[in-house]
Amino acid sequence: MSREQMLATLRTSLASNRAWLEAEAHKASHTPPPFVLPPADDLAAQFAAELTKLEGRVYQVADNEEALETLATLLEERQATTAVAWDLAEIGLPGLDKLLAERGVQVLEPVVRDEVRKAQLQVLEPAPVCLSGAEFAIAESGSLVLYHGPGRPRLASLLAPAHIAVIRSDQIVRGLGEAMARLRERYAGTLFDVTSNLTLISGPSRTADIEMTLSLGIHGPPELHVVLVQTP
């Protein structure tokens, strides 16, 4: 069938079933439950445990200074001299700019567009590390919620082999429903005014083929490291 024939068939089917589909849609709840699993006493511990199950690494630190020490170790282990990153102010870790300067790590601007897209990607591709913050972390699934936009480019969580995210304990919510409710409350109807990207990351990128062989890093970073700073 040609493309036009296929689309015409879909339109005809939708038109004949629209009333039923709309009725079924109205029956369903449009408010997701705030969480699914039984409540946990310690959300930070639950988040760390769930992300560890997914082969992510969580480093629970007491303050900003310990967070910087952890980042320094991760950068040194990867011999990083470049990093694809959010704007450092958006990551929200005081002293990060000084740490990167002292270690000679150049922050690359992850912007690719127009006719120079290929050349820009070739400049970014050798970077061993991505650096980002996160909007929220979901305890019951070990997921990060990244809201992209100005200063928060999506490539800064996707391109390099190691993604390092910095979050704080007061950013952890219990479940996906709570995360979405908090996003709607925070952005009050403007959530997608400047971006269409909201990314949920649950561990390193993983892909399984038809033979059930699991591979890491096929469609994104094979390493995910989360520096979890305790909020005073």
CSV table of C-alpha atoms in Angstrom, one decimal:
chain,number,residue,atom,x,y,z
A,1,MET,CA,0.0,0.0,0.0
A,2,SER,CA,1.1,3.5,-0.7
A,3,ARG,CA,1.6,6.0,2.1
A,4,GLU,CA,-1.6,7.8,1.1
A,5,GLN,CA,-3.6,4.6,1.1
A,6,MET,CA,-2.3,3.6,4.6
A,7,LEU,CA,-3.1,7.0,6.0
A,8,ALA,CA,-6.6,7.0,4.5
A,9,THR,CA,-7.3,3.6,6.0
A,10,LEU,CA,-6.2,4.9,9.4
A,11,ARG,CA,-8.4,8.0,9.1
A,12,THR,CA,-11.4,5.9,8.2
A,13,SER,CA,-10.9,3.5,11.1
A,14,LEU,CA,-10.5,6.4,13.6
A,15,ALA,CA,-13.5,8.2,12.3
A,16,SER,CA,-15.7,5.1,12.6
A,17,ASN,CA,-14.5,4.4,16.2
A,18,ARG,CA,-14.0,7.9,17.5
A,19,ALA,CA,-17.1,8.1,19.6
A,20,TRP,CA,-16.3,4.8,21.3
A,21,LEU,CA,-12.6,5.8,21.8
A,22,GLU,CA,-13.6,9.1,23.4
A,23,ALA,CA,-16.1,7.4,25.7
A,24,GLU,CA,-13.5,5.0,26.9
A,25,ALA,CA,-10.9,7.8,27.4
A,26,HIS,CA,-13.4,9.7,29.5
A,27,LYS,CA,-13.9,6.6,31.8
A,28,ALA,CA,-10.2,6.4,32.6
A,29,SER,CA,-8.5,8.5,35.3
A,30,HIS,CA,-6.3,11.2,34.0
A,31,THR,CA,-4.5,11.7,37.3
A,32,PRO,CA,-1.7,9.1,37.9
A,33,PRO,CA,-1.3,7.8,41.4
A,34,PRO,CA,1.4,9.6,43.3
A,35,PHE,CA,3.2,6.3,43.9
A,36,VAL,CA,2.7,2.6,43.3
A,37,LEU,CA,5.0,0.7,45.7
A,38,PRO,CA,4.5,0.7,49.5
A,39,PRO,CA,5.8,3.9,51.1
A,40,ALA,CA,9.4,3.8,52.3
A,41,ASP,CA,10.8,5.5,55.3
A,42,ASP,CA,14.0,6.8,53.7
A,43,LEU,CA,13.4,8.0,50.1
A,44,ALA,CA,17.1,8.6,49.5
A,45,ALA,CA,17.9,5.0,50.5
A,46,GLN,CA,15.1,3.7,48.3
A,47,PHE,CA,16.3,5.7,45.3
A,48,ALA,CA,19.9,4.5,45.7
A,49,ALA,CA,18.8,0.9,46.1
A,50,GLU,CA,16.5,0.9,43.0
A,51,LEU,CA,19.1,2.7,40.8
A,52,THR,CA,21.8,0.2,42.0
A,53,LYS,CA,19.6,-2.6,40.8
A,54,LEU,CA,19.6,-1.0,37.4
A,55,GLU,CA,23.4,-0.9,37.4
A,56,GLY,CA,23.6,2.8,38.1
A,57,ARG,CA,26.0,4.2,40.8
A,58,VAL,CA,24.8,6.4,43.6
A,59,TYR,CA,27.2,8.4,45.9
A,60,GLN,CA,25.5,9.7,48.9
A,61,VAL,CA,27.5,12.7,50.3
A,62,ALA,CA,27.0,15.0,53.3
A,63,ASP,CA,27.6,18.4,51.7
A,64,ASN,CA,28.9,20.3,48.6
A,65,GLU,CA,32.5,19.8,49.5
A,66,GLU,CA,32.2,16.0,49.5
A,67,ALA,CA,30.2,16.2,46.3
A,68,LEU,CA,33.1,18.1,44.6
A,69,GLU,CA,35.6,15.5,45.9
A,70,THR,CA,33.4,12.7,44.4
A,71,LEU,CA,33.2,14.6,41.1
A,72,ALA,CA,36.9,15.1,41.1
A,73,THR,CA,37.5,11.4,41.5
A,74,LEU,CA,35.0,10.5,38.8
A,75,LEU,CA,36.7,12.9,36.4
A,76,GLU,CA,40.2,11.7,37.2
A,77,GLU,CA,39.2,8.0,36.7
A,78,ARG,CA,38.0,8.9,33.2
A,79,GLN,CA,40.9,11.2,32.5
A,80,ALA,CA,38.4,13.8,31.4
A,81,THR,CA,39.8,17.0,29.8
A,82,THR,CA,36.4,17.9,28.2
A,83,ALA,CA,32.8,17.5,29.3
A,84,VAL,CA,29.4,18.0,27.7
A,85,ALA,CA,27.4,19.8,30.3
A,86,TRP,CA,24.4,21.9,31.4
A,87,ASP,CA,25.2,25.5,32.2
A,88,LEU,CA,27.0,25.1,35.5
A,89,ALA,CA,24.5,27.5,37.2
A,90,GLU,CA,21.7,25.1,36.3
A,91,ILE,CA,23.6,22.2,38.0
A,92,GLY,CA,23.6,24.2,41.2
A,93,LEU,CA,26.8,22.9,42.8
A,94,PRO,CA,28.9,25.8,44.3
A,95,GLY,CA,32.5,25.5,43.4
A,96,LEU,CA,32.0,23.3,40.3
A,97,ASP,CA,33.3,25.9,37.9
A,98,LYS,CA,36.5,26.2,40.0
A,99,LEU,CA,36.9,22.4,40.2
A,100,LEU,CA,36.7,22.0,36.4
A,101,ALA,CA,39.1,24.9,35.9
A,102,GLU,CA,41.7,23.4,38.3
A,103,ARG,CA,41.5,20.1,36.6
A,104,GLY,CA,41.7,21.6,33.1
A,105,VAL,CA,38.3,20.3,32.0
A,106,GLN,CA,36.9,22.3,29.2
A,107,VAL,CA,33.1,22.5,29.2
A,108,LEU,CA,31.8,22.1,25.6
A,109,GLU,CA,28.7,23.8,24.5
A,110,PRO,CA,26.3,21.0,23.4
A,111,VAL,CA,24.5,22.9,20.6
A,112,VAL,CA,24.1,21.2,17.2
A,113,ARG,CA,22.1,22.7,14.5
A,114,ASP,CA,21.7,23.6,10.8
A,115,GLU,CA,24.3,22.8,8.2
A,116,VAL,CA,27.2,22.5,10.7
A,117,ARG,CA,25.5,19.8,12.8
A,118,LYS,CA,27.9,17.0,11.7
A,119,ALA,CA,31.0,19.1,12.5
A,120,GLN,CA,29.6,20.1,15.9
A,121,LEU,CA,28.9,16.5,16.8
A,122,GLN,CA,32.4,15.5,15.8
A,123,VAL,CA,33.8,18.1,18.3
A,124,LEU,CA,31.6,16.8,21.1
A,125,GLU,CA,31.9,13.1,20.4
A,126,PRO,CA,35.4,12.6,22.1
A,127,ALA,CA,34.2,14.0,25.5
A,128,PRO,CA,34.2,11.2,28.1
A,129,VAL,CA,31.7,12.7,30.5
A,130,CYS,CA,28.3,14.4,30.5
A,131,LEU,CA,27.4,16.6,33.5
A,132,SER,CA,23.9,17.6,34.4
A,133,GLY,CA,21.5,18.2,37.3
A,134,ALA,CA,17.9,17.0,37.4
A,135,GLU,CA,14.5,18.3,38.2
A,136,PHE,CA,13.5,15.4,40.4
A,137,ALA,CA,14.5,11.9,41.3
A,138,ILE,CA,11.9,9.1,41.6
A,139,ALA,CA,12.5,6.8,44.6
A,140,GLU,CA,10.5,3.8,43.7
A,141,SER,CA,12.0,3.4,40.2
A,142,GLY,CA,15.5,4.9,40.7
A,143,SER,CA,14.8,7.4,37.9
A,144,LEU,CA,16.0,10.9,37.1
A,145,VAL,CA,13.6,13.4,35.7
A,146,LEU,CA,15.4,15.9,33.5
A,147,TYR,CA,13.5,19.0,32.2
A,148,HIS,CA,15.4,20.4,29.2
A,149,GLY,CA,15.5,23.9,27.9
A,150,PRO,CA,17.8,26.9,27.8
A,151,GLY,CA,21.0,26.0,29.7
A,152,ARG,CA,19.8,22.4,30.1
A,153,PRO,CA,20.6,20.7,26.7
A,154,ARG,CA,19.4,17.1,26.2
A,155,LEU,CA,22.8,16.1,24.7
A,156,ALA,CA,24.4,16.7,28.1
A,157,SER,CA,22.8,13.6,29.4
A,158,LEU,CA,23.0,11.4,26.3
A,159,LEU,CA,26.2,11.9,24.3
A,160,ALA,CA,29.2,10.8,26.4
A,161,PRO,CA,30.0,7.3,27.8
A,162,ALA,CA,29.6,8.5,31.4
A,163,HIS,CA,26.7,10.6,32.6
A,164,ILE,CA,27.2,12.2,36.0
A,165,ALA,CA,24.2,13.9,37.6
A,166,VAL,CA,24.1,16.0,40.7
A,167,ILE,CA,20.9,16.0,42.8
A,168,ARG,CA,19.9,16.9,46.3
A,169,SER,CA,17.9,14.8,48.7
A,170,ASP,CA,15.0,17.3,48.8
A,171,GLN,CA,14.5,16.6,45.0
A,172,ILE,CA,13.5,13.0,45.6
A,173,VAL,CA,9.8,12.2,45.2
A,174,ARG,CA,8.1,8.9,45.9
A,175,GLY,CA,6.7,8.0,42.5
A,176,LEU,CA,6.1,9.2,38.9
A,177,GLY,CA,2.7,10.6,39.7
A,178,GLU,CA,4.1,12.8,42.4
A,179,ALA,CA,6.9,14.0,40.1
A,180,MET,CA,4.4,15.0,37.3
A,181,ALA,CA,2.2,16.8,39.8
A,182,ARG,CA,5.2,18.7,41.2
A,183,LEU,CA,6.2,19.6,37.6
A,184,ARG,CA,2.7,20.9,36.8
A,185,GLU,CA,2.7,22.9,40.0
A,186,ARG,CA,6.2,24.3,39.5
A,187,TYR,CA,5.7,25.4,35.9
A,188,ALA,CA,1.9,26.3,36.1
A,189,GLY,CA,0.9,25.6,32.5
A,190,THR,CA,4.2,26.6,31.0
A,191,LEU,CA,6.0,23.3,31.1
A,192,PHE,CA,6.5,22.9,27.4
A,193,ASP,CA,6.5,26.5,26.4
A,194,VAL,CA,10.2,26.6,25.7
A,195,THR,CA,11.0,22.9,25.2
A,196,SER,CA,9.3,19.6,24.2
A,197,ASN,CA,11.8,17.5,26.1
A,198,LEU,CA,11.2,15.8,29.4
A,199,THR,CA,13.5,12.9,29.9
A,200,LEU,CA,13.2,10.0,32.4
A,201,ILE,CA,16.5,8.1,32.9
A,202,SER,CA,16.4,4.8,34.8
A,203,GLY,CA,20.0,3.5,34.9
A,204,PRO,CA,22.5,3.2,32.0
A,205,SER,CA,21.1,2.9,28.5
A,206,ARG,CA,20.1,-0.7,27.9
A,207,THR,CA,18.9,-2.6,24.9
A,208,ALA,CA,17.9,-6.3,24.6
A,209,ASP,CA,17.7,-8.1,21.3
A,210,ILE,CA,15.3,-10.9,20.2
A,211,GLU,CA,17.6,-13.5,21.9
A,212,MET,CA,17.2,-11.6,25.2
A,213,THR,CA,20.9,-10.5,25.2
A,214,LEU,CA,21.1,-7.3,27.3
A,215,SER,CA,23.6,-4.7,26.1
A,216,LEU,CA,24.5,-1.4,27.8
A,217,GLY,CA,25.3,1.8,26.1
A,218,ILE,CA,23.7,1.2,22.7
A,219,HIS,CA,21.5,4.3,22.6
A,220,GLY,CA,23.0,6.3,25.4
A,221,PRO,CA,25.7,6.3,28.1
A,222,PRO,CA,26.7,2.9,29.5
A,223,GLU,CA,27.5,4.5,32.8
A,224,LEU,CA,25.2,6.6,35.1
A,225,HIS,CA,26.6,8.1,38.2
A,226,VAL,CA,24.4,10.1,40.6
A,227,VAL,CA,26.0,12.3,43.3
A,228,LEU,CA,23.3,12.7,45.9
A,229,VAL,CA,23.9,15.6,48.2
A,230,GLN,CA,22.1,15.6,51.6
A,231,THR,CA,20.0,18.7,52.0
A,232,PRO,CA,20.5,20.5,55.3
